[in-house]
Structures are given as C-alpha cells and as structure tokens.
Coordinates of C-alpha atoms in Angstrom, one line a residue:
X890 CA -3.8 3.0 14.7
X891 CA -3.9 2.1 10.9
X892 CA -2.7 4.7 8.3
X893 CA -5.7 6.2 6.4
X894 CA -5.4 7.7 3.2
X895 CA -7.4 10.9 2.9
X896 CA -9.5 11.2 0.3
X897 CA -8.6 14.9 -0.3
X898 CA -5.2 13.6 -1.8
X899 CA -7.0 11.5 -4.6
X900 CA -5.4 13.4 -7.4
X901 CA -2.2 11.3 -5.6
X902 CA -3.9 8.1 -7.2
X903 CA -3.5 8.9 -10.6
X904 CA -0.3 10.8 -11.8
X905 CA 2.6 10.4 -14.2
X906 CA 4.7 8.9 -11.3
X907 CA 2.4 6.2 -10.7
X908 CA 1.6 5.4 -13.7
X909 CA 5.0 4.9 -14.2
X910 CA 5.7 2.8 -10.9
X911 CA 2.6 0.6 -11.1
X912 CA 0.9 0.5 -14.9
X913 CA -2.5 -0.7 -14.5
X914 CA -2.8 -2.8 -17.5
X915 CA 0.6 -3.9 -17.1
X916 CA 0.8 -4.7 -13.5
X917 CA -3.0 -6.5 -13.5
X918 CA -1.5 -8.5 -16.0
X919 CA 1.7 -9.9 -14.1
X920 CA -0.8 -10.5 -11.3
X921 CA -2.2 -13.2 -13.7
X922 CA -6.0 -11.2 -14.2
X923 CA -7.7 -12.7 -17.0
X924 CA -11.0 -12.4 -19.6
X925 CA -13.7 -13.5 -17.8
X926 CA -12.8 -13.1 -14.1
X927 CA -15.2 -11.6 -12.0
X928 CA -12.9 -9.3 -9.5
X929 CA -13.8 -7.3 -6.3
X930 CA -11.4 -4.4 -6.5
X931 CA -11.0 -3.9 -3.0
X932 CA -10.5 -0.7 -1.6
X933 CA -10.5 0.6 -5.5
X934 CA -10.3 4.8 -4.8
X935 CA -11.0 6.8 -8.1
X936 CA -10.6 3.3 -10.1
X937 CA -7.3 3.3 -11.3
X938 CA -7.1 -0.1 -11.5
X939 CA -10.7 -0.9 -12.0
X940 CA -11.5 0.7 -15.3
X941 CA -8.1 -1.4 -16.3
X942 CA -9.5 -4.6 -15.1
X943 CA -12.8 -4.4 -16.4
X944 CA -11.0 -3.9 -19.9
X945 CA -9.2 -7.0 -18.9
X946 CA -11.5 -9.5 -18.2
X947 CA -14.1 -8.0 -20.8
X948 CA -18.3 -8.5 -21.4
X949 CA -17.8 -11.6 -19.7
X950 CA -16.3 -10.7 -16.7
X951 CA -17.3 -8.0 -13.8
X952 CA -15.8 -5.6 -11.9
X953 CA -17.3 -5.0 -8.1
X954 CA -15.6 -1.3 -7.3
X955 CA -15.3 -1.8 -3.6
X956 CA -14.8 1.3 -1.3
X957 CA -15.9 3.0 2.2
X958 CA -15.7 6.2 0.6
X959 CA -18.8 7.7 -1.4
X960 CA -16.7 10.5 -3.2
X961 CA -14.1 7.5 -4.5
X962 CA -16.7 5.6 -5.5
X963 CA -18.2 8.7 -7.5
X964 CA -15.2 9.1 -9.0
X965 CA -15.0 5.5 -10.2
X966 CA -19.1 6.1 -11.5
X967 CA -17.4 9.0 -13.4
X968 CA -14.2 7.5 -14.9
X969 CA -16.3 4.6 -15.7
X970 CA -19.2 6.4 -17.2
X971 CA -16.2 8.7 -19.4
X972 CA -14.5 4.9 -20.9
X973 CA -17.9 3.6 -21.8
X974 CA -16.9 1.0 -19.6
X975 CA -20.2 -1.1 -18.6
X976 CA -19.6 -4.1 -16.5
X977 CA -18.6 -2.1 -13.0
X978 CA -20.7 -2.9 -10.3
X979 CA -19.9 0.2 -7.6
X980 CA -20.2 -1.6 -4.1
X981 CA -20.3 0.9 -0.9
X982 CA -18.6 -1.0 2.1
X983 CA -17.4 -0.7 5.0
X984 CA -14.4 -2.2 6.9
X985 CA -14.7 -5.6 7.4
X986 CA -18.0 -6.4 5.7
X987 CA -17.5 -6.6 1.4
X988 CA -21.1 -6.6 1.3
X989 CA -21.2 -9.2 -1.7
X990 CA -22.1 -12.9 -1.0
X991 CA -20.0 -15.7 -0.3
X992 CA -17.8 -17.1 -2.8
X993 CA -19.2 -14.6 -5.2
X994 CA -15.9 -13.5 -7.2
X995 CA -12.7 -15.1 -8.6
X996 CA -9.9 -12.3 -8.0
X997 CA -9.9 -10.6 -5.0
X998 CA -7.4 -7.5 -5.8
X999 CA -6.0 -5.3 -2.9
X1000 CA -3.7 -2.7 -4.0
X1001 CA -2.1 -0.5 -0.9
X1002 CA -5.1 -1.1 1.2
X1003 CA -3.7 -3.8 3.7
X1004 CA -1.9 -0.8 5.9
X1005 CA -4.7 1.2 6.4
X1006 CA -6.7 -1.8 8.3
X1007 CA -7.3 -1.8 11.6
X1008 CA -7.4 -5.5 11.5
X1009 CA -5.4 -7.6 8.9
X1010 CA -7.0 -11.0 10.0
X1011 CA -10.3 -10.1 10.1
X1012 CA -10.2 -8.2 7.2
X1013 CA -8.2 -11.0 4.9
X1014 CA -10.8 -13.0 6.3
X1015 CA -13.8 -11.2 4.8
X1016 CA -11.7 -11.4 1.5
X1017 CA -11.5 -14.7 1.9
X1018 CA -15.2 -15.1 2.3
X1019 CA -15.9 -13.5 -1.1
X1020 CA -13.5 -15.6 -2.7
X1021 CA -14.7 -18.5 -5.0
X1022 CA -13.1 -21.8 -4.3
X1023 CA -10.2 -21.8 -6.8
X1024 CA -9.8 -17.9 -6.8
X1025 CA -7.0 -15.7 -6.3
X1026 CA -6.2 -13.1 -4.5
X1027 CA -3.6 -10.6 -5.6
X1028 CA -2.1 -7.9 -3.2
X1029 CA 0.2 -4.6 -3.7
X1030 CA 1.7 -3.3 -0.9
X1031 CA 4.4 -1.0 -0.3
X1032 CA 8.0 -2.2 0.6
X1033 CA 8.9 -1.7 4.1
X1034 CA 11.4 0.9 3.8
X1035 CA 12.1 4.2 3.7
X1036 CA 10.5 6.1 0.3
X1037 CA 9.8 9.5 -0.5
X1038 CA 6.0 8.7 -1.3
X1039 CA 3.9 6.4 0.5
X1040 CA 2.7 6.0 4.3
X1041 CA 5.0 5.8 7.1
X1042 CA 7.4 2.6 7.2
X1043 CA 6.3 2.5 10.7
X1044 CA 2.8 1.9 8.8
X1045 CA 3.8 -1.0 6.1
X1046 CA 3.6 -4.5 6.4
X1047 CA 6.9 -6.8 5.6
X1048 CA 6.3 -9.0 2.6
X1049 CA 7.4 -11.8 5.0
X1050 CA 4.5 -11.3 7.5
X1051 CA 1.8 -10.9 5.0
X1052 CA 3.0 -14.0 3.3
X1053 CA 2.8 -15.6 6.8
X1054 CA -0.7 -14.4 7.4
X1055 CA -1.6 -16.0 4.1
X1056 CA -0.5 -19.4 5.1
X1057 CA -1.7 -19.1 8.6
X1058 CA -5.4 -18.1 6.7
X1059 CA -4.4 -21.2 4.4
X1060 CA -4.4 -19.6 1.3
X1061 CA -2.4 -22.0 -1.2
X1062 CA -0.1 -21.4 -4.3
X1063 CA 1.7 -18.1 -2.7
X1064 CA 4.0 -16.3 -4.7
X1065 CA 5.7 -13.2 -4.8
X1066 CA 5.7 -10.9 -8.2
X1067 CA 8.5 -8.5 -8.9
X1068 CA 6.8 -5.0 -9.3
X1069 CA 10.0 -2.6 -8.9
X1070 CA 11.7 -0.9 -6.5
X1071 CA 8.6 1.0 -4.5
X1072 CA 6.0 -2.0 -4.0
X1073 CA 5.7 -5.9 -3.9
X1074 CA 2.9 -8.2 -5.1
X1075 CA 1.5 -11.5 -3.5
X1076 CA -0.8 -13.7 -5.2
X1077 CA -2.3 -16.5 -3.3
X1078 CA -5.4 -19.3 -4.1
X1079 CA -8.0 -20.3 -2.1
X1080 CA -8.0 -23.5 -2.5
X1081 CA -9.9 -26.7 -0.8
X1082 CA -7.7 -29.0 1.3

C-alpha cells in the first residue's frame, strides 16, 4: 500500500522550510523548464510549483494543474487567480488516467508523487502517453533514507530503481540533478528509437 499524502496537511506544501529545500523557480530551472513548454504538473497539490512554471514558460507556454484532489485543485484556481497568472489549465484526474490526449505536452513534472502510486509502471506509463515525442520528463523524489520530514523510508523509491524503471520504459537521455541533501531529481526524454 502506497503512502498518501492527506490533504489536511497542505499548509505542509508551502512553508519556509521548503521553500528553502526545493525553490520553485530555482529548482524548475535546474530541471531544464523553459519559455514556451507546455507542462502537465502532475500531482501539482496547492500549485507550488505550478504558479512557478507557468511564470517560466510564459504566454506561450501552458500549465495543465494535474490532481485527484478537488480541494488542491481549488487551491491552485485560488493561488493562480491571486498571481494573475492566466495560462493554467486545472485538470481533475484520477490515478492512472491524465485525462489529456496523447502526446499533448512537452514536460511532464512529477514532484514527490511517485511514492504514493499504487503502480509505478502503469502510472509512468500514462506519463509517458502524454508526453510529446522529444519531451521530458522531470521527477523529484525523496532520498531513501531516514529524514525528519517526509513519508516513511519504507515508502520511497531508490534513485537507482526509478532510473531503472526509466530505461526499462525506454525513456532516453537520463540524468540525475543534484537538489540537496533531502530529495533527488531525474530528468529523462522520450525519444523515438
């Protein structure tokens, strides 16, 4: 059984300590995010990373706000609504199923999201289904170690097997980014053979 994140803890999604750990701006820009992308921020909560992003990859670009949760997703309508931010689409989903077509964005962004699945293949698959030939996808998990924050270690997934899933999946171009002590990032392309 996966590790769900309640959604009465969402003042846990934005605080000093976090923003300190993993700037948005910052940290969207190490995982190479850039004007014009059009991103599915899956799993996106109160939009932390979303209103960010949509910053990021300006007029030209779009944000999809991806979440099973209706009260996240409200929040996100809110935050979004406050930073006159405009090009957010909010997208109700459910596990497993994006909801947006095929090939449909160019950065897939998945920030602590992969240990609360149920199914990792089947739900990098549906990622993968939404990813534009050429697109990346960009992943922040948390270390698998003991931490004072965070779900339980017996809940996190080993950079080393989610890199192998990737290349099992065929996802090209993997590489690790250095985001401190608390979290790593993957970024992988899906690319033709």
């Amino acid at each position: 059984m996966s590790h769900k994140f309640s959604v009465k803890d969402k003042n846990k999604l934005d605080n000093p300590e976090r923003r300190k750990l993993l700037p948005p701006e910052a940290t969207l820009e190490k995982l190479h995010l850039y004007k014009g992308d059009i991103v599915a921020d899956v799993g996106c909560g109160i939009g932390y990373f979303s209103i960010p992003a949509a910053l990021i990859v300006g007029e030209i670009g779009k944000i999809y706000a991806m979440d099973i949760s209706t009260e996240m997703l409200s929040e996100v309508h809110v935050r979004a609504t406050e930073n006159n931010v405009g090009n957010i689409e909010i997208v109700k989903t459910v596990e497993n199923s994006l909801i947006v077509d095929d090939e449909s964005v160019t950065y897939a962004f998945i920030c602590n999201v992969l240990h609360e699945t149920n199914d990792l293949s089947s739900f990098l698959q549906e990622v993968k289904r939404i990813l534009a030939w050429d697109g990346k996808v960009a992943i922040i998990e948390w270390k698998k170690q003991e931490s004072h924050m965070g779900p339980p270690i017996s809940h996190r997934i080993a950079e080393a097997e989610l890199i192998e899933t990737l290349k099992h999946m065929e996802f090209q171009d993997i590489s690790k980014i250095d985001l401190g002590d608390e979290f790593y990032g993957i970024i992988g392309k899906k690319q033709r053979e």
